PDB file of C-alpha atoms in Angstrom:
ATOM      1  CA  GLY L   1       2.579  -2.371 -14.702  1.00  0.00           C
ATOM      2  CA  ALA L   2       3.544  -5.644 -12.964  1.00  0.00           C
ATOM      3  CA  VAL L   3       0.917  -8.262 -12.177  1.00  0.00           C
ATOM      4  CA  VAL L   4       0.895  -9.558  -8.623  1.00  0.00           C
ATOM      5  CA  SER L   5      -1.238 -12.523  -7.553  1.00  0.00           C
ATOM      6  CA  GLN L   6      -1.995 -13.059  -3.832  1.00  0.00           C
ATOM      7  CA  HIS L   7      -3.683 -16.168  -2.421  1.00  0.00           C
ATOM      8  CA  PRO L   8      -5.905 -16.818  -0.547  1.00  0.00           C
ATOM      9  CA  SER L   9      -8.048 -13.730  -0.608  1.00  0.00           C
ATOM     10  CA  ARG L  10      -9.761 -14.696   2.650  1.00  0.00           C
ATOM     11  CA  VAL L  11      -9.019 -17.193   5.332  1.00  0.00           C
ATOM     12  CA  ILE L  12     -10.523 -18.085   8.642  1.00  0.00           C
ATOM     13  CA  CYS L  13      -8.519 -20.182  11.031  1.00  0.00           C
ATOM     14  CA  LYS L  14      -8.638 -21.357  14.559  1.00  0.00           C
ATOM     15  CA  SER L  15      -6.489 -19.857  17.228  1.00  0.00           C
ATOM     16  CA  GLY L  16      -3.138 -21.650  17.525  1.00  0.00           C
ATOM     17  CA  THR L  17      -2.978 -22.811  13.908  1.00  0.00           C
ATOM     18  CA  SER L  18      -0.721 -21.477  11.178  1.00  0.00           C
ATOM     19  CA  VAL L  19      -1.702 -19.843   7.946  1.00  0.00           C
ATOM     20  CA  LYS L  20       0.341 -19.466   4.782  1.00  0.00           C
ATOM     21  CA  ILE L  21      -0.208 -16.573   2.375  1.00  0.00           C
ATOM     22  CA  GLU L  22       1.331 -16.650  -1.101  1.00  0.00           C
ATOM     23  CA  CYS L  23       2.400 -13.702  -3.192  1.00  0.00           C
ATOM     24  CA  ARG L  24       3.336 -14.309  -6.828  1.00  0.00           C
ATOM     25  CA  SER L  25       4.831 -11.950  -9.346  1.00  0.00           C
ATOM     26  CA  LEU L  26       3.355 -13.192 -12.572  1.00  0.00           C
ATOM     27  CA  ASP L  27       5.397 -11.204 -15.142  1.00  0.00           C
ATOM     28  CA  PHE L  28       8.306  -9.832 -13.179  1.00  0.00           C
ATOM     29  CA  GLN L  29      11.247 -11.437 -11.549  1.00  0.00           C
ATOM     30  CA  ALA L  30      11.298  -9.923  -8.042  1.00  0.00           C
ATOM     31  CA  THR L  31      14.401 -10.304  -5.950  1.00  0.00           C
ATOM     32  CA  THR L  32      12.523  -8.299  -3.382  1.00  0.00           C
ATOM     33  CA  MET L  33       8.942  -8.232  -2.262  1.00  0.00           C
ATOM     34  CA  PHE L  34       7.236  -6.291   0.540  1.00  0.00           C
ATOM     35  CA  TRP L  35       4.643  -7.434   3.083  1.00  0.00           C
ATOM     36  CA  TYR L  36       2.245  -4.951   4.644  1.00  0.00           C
ATOM     37  CA  ARG L  37      -0.456  -5.250   7.287  1.00  0.00           C
ATOM     38  CA  GLN L  38      -3.588  -3.176   7.602  1.00  0.00           C
ATOM     39  CA  PHE L  39      -5.757  -3.146  10.697  1.00  0.00           C
ATOM     40  CA  PRO L  40      -9.406  -2.015  10.352  1.00  0.00           C
ATOM     41  CA  LYS L  41      -9.723   1.697   9.646  1.00  0.00           C
ATOM     42  CA  GLN L  42      -5.984   2.151   9.738  1.00  0.00           C
ATOM     43  CA  SER L  43      -3.350   2.579   7.045  1.00  0.00           C
ATOM     44  CA  LEU L  44      -0.856   0.035   5.680  1.00  0.00           C
ATOM     45  CA  MET L  45       2.252  -0.588   7.684  1.00  0.00           C
ATOM     46  CA  LEU L  46       5.323  -2.367   6.288  1.00  0.00           C
ATOM     47  CA  MET L  47       6.010  -5.588   8.150  1.00  0.00           C
ATOM     48  CA  ALA L  48       9.004  -6.918   6.283  1.00  0.00           C
ATOM     49  CA  THR L  49      11.045  -6.975   3.181  1.00  0.00           C
ATOM     50  CA  SER L  50      11.345 -10.365   1.565  1.00  0.00           C
ATOM     51  CA  ASN L  51      14.653 -11.112  -0.141  1.00  0.00           C
ATOM     52  CA  GLU L  52      15.120 -13.918  -2.625  1.00  0.00           C
ATOM     53  CA  GLY L  53      17.610 -16.466  -1.410  1.00  0.00           C
ATOM     54  CA  SER L  54      18.281 -14.792   1.899  1.00  0.00           C
ATOM     55  CA  LYS L  55      16.625 -13.754   5.159  1.00  0.00           C
ATOM     56  CA  ALA L  56      13.839 -11.269   5.288  1.00  0.00           C
ATOM     57  CA  THR L  57      14.342  -7.877   6.852  1.00  0.00           C
ATOM     58  CA  TYR L  58      11.709  -7.096   9.458  1.00  0.00           C
ATOM     59  CA  GLU L  59      10.479  -3.751  10.648  1.00  0.00           C
ATOM     60  CA  GLN L  60      10.856  -2.804  14.210  1.00  0.00           C
ATOM     61  CA  GLY L  61       8.254  -4.405  16.425  1.00  0.00           C
ATOM     62  CA  VAL L  62       7.402  -7.235  14.010  1.00  0.00           C
ATOM     63  CA  GLU L  63       8.081 -10.681  15.478  1.00  0.00           C
ATOM     64  CA  LYS L  64      10.105 -12.655  12.960  1.00  0.00           C
ATOM     65  CA  ASP L  65       9.338 -15.971  14.671  1.00  0.00           C
ATOM     66  CA  LYS L  66       5.589 -15.354  14.330  1.00  0.00           C
ATOM     67  CA  PHE L  67       5.627 -14.009  10.792  1.00  0.00           C
ATOM     68  CA  LEU L  68       7.808 -16.395   8.814  1.00  0.00           C
ATOM     69  CA  ILE L  69       8.756 -15.143   5.285  1.00  0.00           C
ATOM     70  CA  ASN L  70      10.193 -17.330   2.608  1.00  0.00           C
ATOM     71  CA  HIS L  71      11.319 -16.071  -0.745  1.00  0.00           C
ATOM     72  CA  ALA L  72      12.518 -19.280  -2.493  1.00  0.00           C
ATOM     73  CA  SER L  73      12.177 -18.094  -6.084  1.00  0.00           C
ATOM     74  CA  LEU L  74      12.122 -14.896  -8.135  1.00  0.00           C
ATOM     75  CA  THR L  75       8.373 -15.118  -8.472  1.00  0.00           C
ATOM     76  CA  LEU L  76       7.124 -16.329  -5.152  1.00  0.00           C
ATOM     77  CA  SER L  77       7.212 -15.077  -1.573  1.00  0.00           C
ATOM     78  CA  THR L  78       5.200 -16.595   1.271  1.00  0.00           C
ATOM     79  CA  LEU L  79       4.184 -15.196   4.624  1.00  0.00           C
ATOM     80  CA  THR L  80       3.240 -17.734   7.307  1.00  0.00           C
ATOM     81  CA  VAL L  81       1.478 -16.547  10.366  1.00  0.00           C
ATOM     82  CA  THR L  82       2.431 -19.110  13.016  1.00  0.00           C
ATOM     83  CA  SER L  83       0.305 -19.940  16.060  1.00  0.00           C
ATOM     84  CA  ALA L  84      -2.222 -17.331  15.022  1.00  0.00           C
ATOM     85  CA  HIS L  85      -4.230 -15.473  17.647  1.00  0.00           C
ATOM     86  CA  PRO L  86      -7.250 -13.201  17.277  1.00  0.00           C
ATOM     87  CA  GLU L  87      -5.025 -10.156  17.503  1.00  0.00           C
ATOM     88  CA  ASP L  88      -3.308 -11.306  14.290  1.00  0.00           C
ATOM     89  CA  SER L  89      -6.563 -10.860  12.439  1.00  0.00           C
ATOM     90  CA  SER L  90      -5.855  -8.255   9.821  1.00  0.00           C
ATOM     91  CA  PHE L  91      -5.598  -7.553   6.131  1.00  0.00           C
ATOM     92  CA  TYR L  92      -2.196  -8.662   4.743  1.00  0.00           C
ATOM     93  CA  ILE L  93      -0.979  -7.425   1.348  1.00  0.00           C
ATOM     94  CA  CYS L  94       2.219  -7.803  -0.653  1.00  0.00           C
ATOM     95  CA  SER L  95       3.847  -5.689  -3.298  1.00  0.00           C
ATOM     96  CA  VAL L  96       6.756  -5.801  -5.681  1.00  0.00           C
ATOM     97  CA  PRO L  97       9.323  -3.118  -6.272  1.00  0.00           C
ATOM     98  CA  PRO L  98       8.177  -0.201  -8.443  1.00  0.00           C
ATOM     99  CA  GLY L  99       8.260  -0.236 -12.171  1.00  0.00           C
ATOM    100  CA  TYR L 100       7.489   2.671 -14.437  1.00  0.00           C
ATOM    101  CA  TYR L 101       4.048   3.037 -12.963  1.00  0.00           C
ATOM    102  CA  GLY L 102       5.132   2.658  -9.337  1.00  0.00           C
ATOM    103  CA  TYR L 103       4.430  -0.015  -6.775  1.00  0.00           C
ATOM    104  CA  THR L 104       2.078  -2.803  -7.638  1.00  0.00           C
ATOM    105  CA  PHE L 105       0.140  -4.563  -4.898  1.00  0.00           C
ATOM    106  CA  GLY L 106      -1.545  -7.937  -4.608  1.00  0.00           C
ATOM    107  CA  SER L 107      -5.235  -8.113  -3.908  1.00  0.00           C
ATOM    108  CA  GLY L 108      -4.695  -8.744  -0.244  1.00  0.00           C
ATOM    109  CA  THR L 109      -5.643 -11.493   2.224  1.00  0.00           C
ATOM    110  CA  ARG L 110      -8.196 -10.985   4.913  1.00  0.00           C
ATOM    111  CA  LEU L 111      -7.156 -13.193   7.881  1.00  0.00           C
ATOM    112  CA  THR L 112      -9.665 -13.857  10.632  1.00  0.00           C
ATOM    113  CA  VAL L 113      -8.540 -15.877  13.626  1.00  0.00           C
ATOM    114  CA  VAL L 114     -11.329 -17.291  15.762  1.00  0.00           C
TER     115      VAL L 114
ATOM    116  CA  LYS G   1      10.279  10.760  12.013  1.00  0.00           C
ATOM    117  CA  GLN G   2       8.972  10.515   8.447  1.00  0.00           C
ATOM    118  CA  GLU G   3       5.227  10.732   8.437  1.00  0.00           C
ATOM    119  CA  VAL G   4       2.416  11.143   5.890  1.00  0.00           C
ATOM    120  CA  THR G   5      -0.841  12.822   6.790  1.00  0.00           C
ATOM    121  CA  GLN G   6      -4.051  12.982   4.768  1.00  0.00           C
ATOM    122  CA  ILE G   7      -6.809  15.465   5.184  1.00  0.00           C
ATOM    123  CA  PRO G   8      -9.767  15.174   5.334  1.00  0.00           C
ATOM    124  CA  ALA G   9     -10.274  11.713   6.876  1.00  0.00           C
ATOM    125  CA  ALA G  10     -13.608  11.498   5.168  1.00  0.00           C
ATOM    126  CA  LEU G  11     -15.449  13.407   2.512  1.00  0.00           C
ATOM    127  CA  SER G  12     -18.936  13.196   1.176  1.00  0.00           C
ATOM    128  CA  VAL G  13     -19.907  15.051  -1.977  1.00  0.00           C
ATOM    129  CA  PRO G  14     -22.744  15.127  -4.489  1.00  0.00           C
ATOM    130  CA  GLU G  15     -22.109  13.620  -7.902  1.00  0.00           C
ATOM    131  CA  GLY G  16     -20.576  15.964 -10.360  1.00  0.00           C
ATOM    132  CA  GLU G  17     -18.592  18.015  -7.898  1.00  0.00           C
ATOM    133  CA  ASN G  18     -14.896  18.654  -8.329  1.00  0.00           C
ATOM    134  CA  LEU G  19     -12.863  17.790  -5.192  1.00  0.00           C
ATOM    135  CA  VAL G  20      -9.369  17.897  -3.752  1.00  0.00           C
ATOM    136  CA  LEU G  21      -7.731  15.432  -1.452  1.00  0.00           C
ATOM    137  CA  ASN G  22      -4.684  16.532   0.509  1.00  0.00           C
ATOM    138  CA  CYS G  23      -1.485  14.740   1.511  1.00  0.00           C
ATOM    139  CA  SER G  24       1.359  16.193   3.495  1.00  0.00           C
ATOM    140  CA  PHE G  25       4.705  14.678   4.435  1.00  0.00           C
ATOM    141  CA  THR G  26       7.300  15.679   6.935  1.00  0.00           C
ATOM    142  CA  ASP G  27      10.520  15.195   4.977  1.00  0.00           C
ATOM    143  CA  SER G  28      11.055  16.852   1.600  1.00  0.00           C
ATOM    144  CA  ALA G  29      13.728  14.357   0.637  1.00  0.00           C
ATOM    145  CA  ILE G  30      11.395  12.012  -1.234  1.00  0.00           C
ATOM    146  CA  TYR G  31      12.050   9.734  -4.180  1.00  0.00           C
ATOM    147  CA  ASN G  32       8.491   9.557  -5.333  1.00  0.00           C
ATOM    148  CA  LEU G  33       4.865   9.791  -4.217  1.00  0.00           C
ATOM    149  CA  GLN G  34       2.054   7.557  -5.290  1.00  0.00           C
ATOM    150  CA  TRP G  35      -1.723   7.803  -4.965  1.00  0.00           C
ATOM    151  CA  PHE G  36      -3.766   4.664  -4.578  1.00  0.00           C
ATOM    152  CA  ARG G  37      -7.399   3.734  -4.453  1.00  0.00           C
ATOM    153  CA  GLN G  38      -8.690   1.028  -2.132  1.00  0.00           C
ATOM    154  CA  ASP G  39     -12.198  -0.381  -2.312  1.00  0.00           C
ATOM    155  CA  PRO G  40     -13.585  -2.029   0.882  1.00  0.00           C
ATOM    156  CA  GLY G  41     -11.864  -5.352   1.558  1.00  0.00           C
ATOM    157  CA  LYS G  42      -9.817  -5.115  -1.615  1.00  0.00           C
ATOM    158  CA  GLY G  43      -6.222  -4.481  -2.543  1.00  0.00           C
ATOM    159  CA  LEU G  44      -4.678  -1.250  -3.788  1.00  0.00           C
ATOM    160  CA  THR G  45      -5.088   0.153  -7.277  1.00  0.00           C
ATOM    161  CA  SER G  46      -2.423   2.556  -8.323  1.00  0.00           C
ATOM    162  CA  LEU G  47      -3.787   5.876  -9.640  1.00  0.00           C
ATOM    163  CA  LEU G  48      -0.847   8.118 -10.183  1.00  0.00           C
ATOM    164  CA  LEU G  49       2.937   8.147  -9.502  1.00  0.00           C
ATOM    165  CA  ILE G  50       4.828  11.347  -9.234  1.00  0.00           C
ATOM    166  CA  GLN G  51       8.621  11.311  -9.271  1.00  0.00           C
ATOM    167  CA  SER G  52      10.438  13.820  -7.084  1.00  0.00           C
ATOM    168  CA  SER G  53      11.474  15.765 -10.172  1.00  0.00           C
ATOM    169  CA  GLN G  54       7.877  16.169 -11.374  1.00  0.00           C
ATOM    170  CA  ARG G  55       5.222  18.682 -10.304  1.00  0.00           C
ATOM    171  CA  GLU G  56       2.142  16.915 -11.556  1.00  0.00           C
ATOM    172  CA  GLN G  57       0.683  13.915 -13.269  1.00  0.00           C
ATOM    173  CA  THR G  58      -2.676  13.457 -14.962  1.00  0.00           C
ATOM    174  CA  SER G  59      -4.808  10.494 -15.813  1.00  0.00           C
ATOM    175  CA  GLY G  60      -8.276  11.062 -17.090  1.00  0.00           C
ATOM    176  CA  ARG G  61     -10.303  12.938 -14.474  1.00  0.00           C
ATOM    177  CA  LEU G  62      -7.479  12.687 -11.975  1.00  0.00           C
ATOM    178  CA  ASN G  63      -4.653  15.162 -11.517  1.00  0.00           C
ATOM    179  CA  ALA G  64      -2.008  14.881  -8.822  1.00  0.00           C
ATOM    180  CA  SER G  65       0.389  17.670  -7.885  1.00  0.00           C
ATOM    181  CA  LEU G  66       3.572  17.651  -5.902  1.00  0.00           C
ATOM    182  CA  ASP G  67       5.253  20.491  -4.013  1.00  0.00           C
ATOM    183  CA  LYS G  68       8.282  19.044  -2.321  1.00  0.00           C
ATOM    184  CA  SER G  69       9.387  22.275  -0.696  1.00  0.00           C
ATOM    185  CA  SER G  70       6.139  22.566   1.243  1.00  0.00           C
ATOM    186  CA  GLY G  71       5.732  18.797   1.726  1.00  0.00           C
ATOM    187  CA  ARG G  72       2.420  18.583   0.042  1.00  0.00           C
ATOM    188  CA  SER G  73       0.564  16.689  -2.695  1.00  0.00           C
ATOM    189  CA  THR G  74      -2.975  17.066  -3.835  1.00  0.00           C
ATOM    190  CA  LEU G  75      -5.230  14.711  -5.760  1.00  0.00           C
ATOM    191  CA  TYR G  76      -7.826  16.528  -7.772  1.00  0.00           C
ATOM    192  CA  ILE G  77     -10.865  14.575  -8.986  1.00  0.00           C
ATOM    193  CA  ALA G  78     -12.991  16.250 -11.595  1.00  0.00           C
ATOM    194  CA  ALA G  79     -16.608  15.644 -12.135  1.00  0.00           C
ATOM    195  CA  SER G  80     -16.868  13.055  -9.392  1.00  0.00           C
ATOM    196  CA  GLN G  81     -19.032   9.929  -9.889  1.00  0.00           C
ATOM    197  CA  PRO G  82     -20.536   7.455  -7.438  1.00  0.00           C
ATOM    198  CA  GLY G  83     -18.030   4.887  -8.764  1.00  0.00           C
ATOM    199  CA  ASP G  84     -15.263   7.067  -7.375  1.00  0.00           C
ATOM    200  CA  SER G  85     -16.378   6.165  -3.820  1.00  0.00           C
ATOM    201  CA  ALA G  86     -13.430   4.474  -2.127  1.00  0.00           C
ATOM    202  CA  THR G  87     -10.570   5.150   0.211  1.00  0.00           C
ATOM    203  CA  TYR G  88      -7.768   7.106  -1.337  1.00  0.00           C
ATOM    204  CA  LEU G  89      -4.264   6.566   0.006  1.00  0.00           C
ATOM    205  CA  CYS G  90      -1.180   8.678  -0.437  1.00  0.00           C
ATOM    206  CA  ALA G  91       2.153   6.827  -0.117  1.00  0.00           C
ATOM    207  CA  VAL G  92       5.610   8.347  -0.037  1.00  0.00           C
ATOM    208  CA  PHE G  93       8.949   6.683  -0.667  1.00  0.00           C
ATOM    209  CA  PHE G  94      11.363   8.775   1.270  1.00  0.00           C
ATOM    210  CA  ASN G  95      14.849   8.940  -0.133  1.00  0.00           C
ATOM    211  CA  ALA G  96      16.769   6.030   1.286  1.00  0.00           C
ATOM    212  CA  GLY G  97      20.369   6.917   0.415  1.00  0.00           C
ATOM    213  CA  GLY G  98      20.045   6.590  -3.315  1.00  0.00           C
ATOM    214  CA  THR G  99      18.140   3.326  -3.607  1.00  0.00           C
ATOM    215  CA  SER G 100      15.365   3.356  -6.109  1.00  0.00           C
ATOM    216  CA  TYR G 101      12.860   1.443  -3.978  1.00  0.00           C
ATOM    217  CA  GLY G 102      12.161   0.478  -0.431  1.00  0.00           C
ATOM    218  CA  LYS G 103       9.668   1.217   2.363  1.00  0.00           C
ATOM    219  CA  LEU G 104       6.560   3.085   1.439  1.00  0.00           C
ATOM    220  CA  THR G 105       5.024   5.274   4.131  1.00  0.00           C
ATOM    221  CA  PHE G 106       1.264   5.526   3.864  1.00  0.00           C
ATOM    222  CA  GLY G 107      -1.125   8.141   5.030  1.00  0.00           C
ATOM    223  CA  GLN G 108      -4.235   7.212   6.900  1.00  0.00           C
ATOM    224  CA  GLY G 109      -6.386   7.653   3.810  1.00  0.00           C
ATOM    225  CA  THR G 110      -9.413   9.742   2.866  1.00  0.00           C
ATOM    226  CA  ILE G 111     -12.725   7.901   2.659  1.00  0.00           C
ATOM    227  CA  LEU G 112     -14.642   9.421  -0.230  1.00  0.00           C
ATOM    228  CA  THR G 113     -18.321   9.006  -0.771  1.00  0.00           C
ATOM    229  CA  VAL G 114     -19.940  10.387  -3.865  1.00  0.00           C
ATOM    230  CA  HIS G 115     -23.711  10.243  -3.676  1.00  0.00           C
ATOM    231  CA  PRO G 116     -26.007  10.439  -6.607  1.00  0.00           C
TER     232      PRO G 116
END
């Protein structure tokens, strides 16, 4: 299957600052990538679909001005959490479209806002 | 509304036992269904992918079945081991007008503990 690298794996930031999370497709040119969020003891919820060279598509209820997505190349999508607050603390994870073996996910980023 | 439900929420079994995890979905118009494993604080590891035209898939000690008409999938784990302890997630790609990929809808997961 595809190989997806996500960085950083863990970040702690102060309230009001911004944090950038990178998702790289190492062996697959992805015109689309997906960003999910997982709160403690809950399942994954799709936040947005990242589209190379165009605007991301956000799910209902997700603030596009808070969660900035950039997909500037076929191998890199970034999620920036702007003006982070404690309620943004969560596990963020990206994926690429499915290949023969299905969807492949990154290793995730644990964001803690203090 | 398209929803995915997993039962049980948690399961604790002794090592060596065979077990079944259940996943149900509300809309039979699915493109595929995928089972994942998630270790605490980690990402998702794909276990098995079942296309809508398939009834089951096997990988080692794992077997996943799919019954679209009843909206159910099961993940069977044979001869469970302590290393199988993790959260198991079922995810469905509901048919989105012919596209081959899109939004995955996840169940809440089953937390499995296999004790020695």
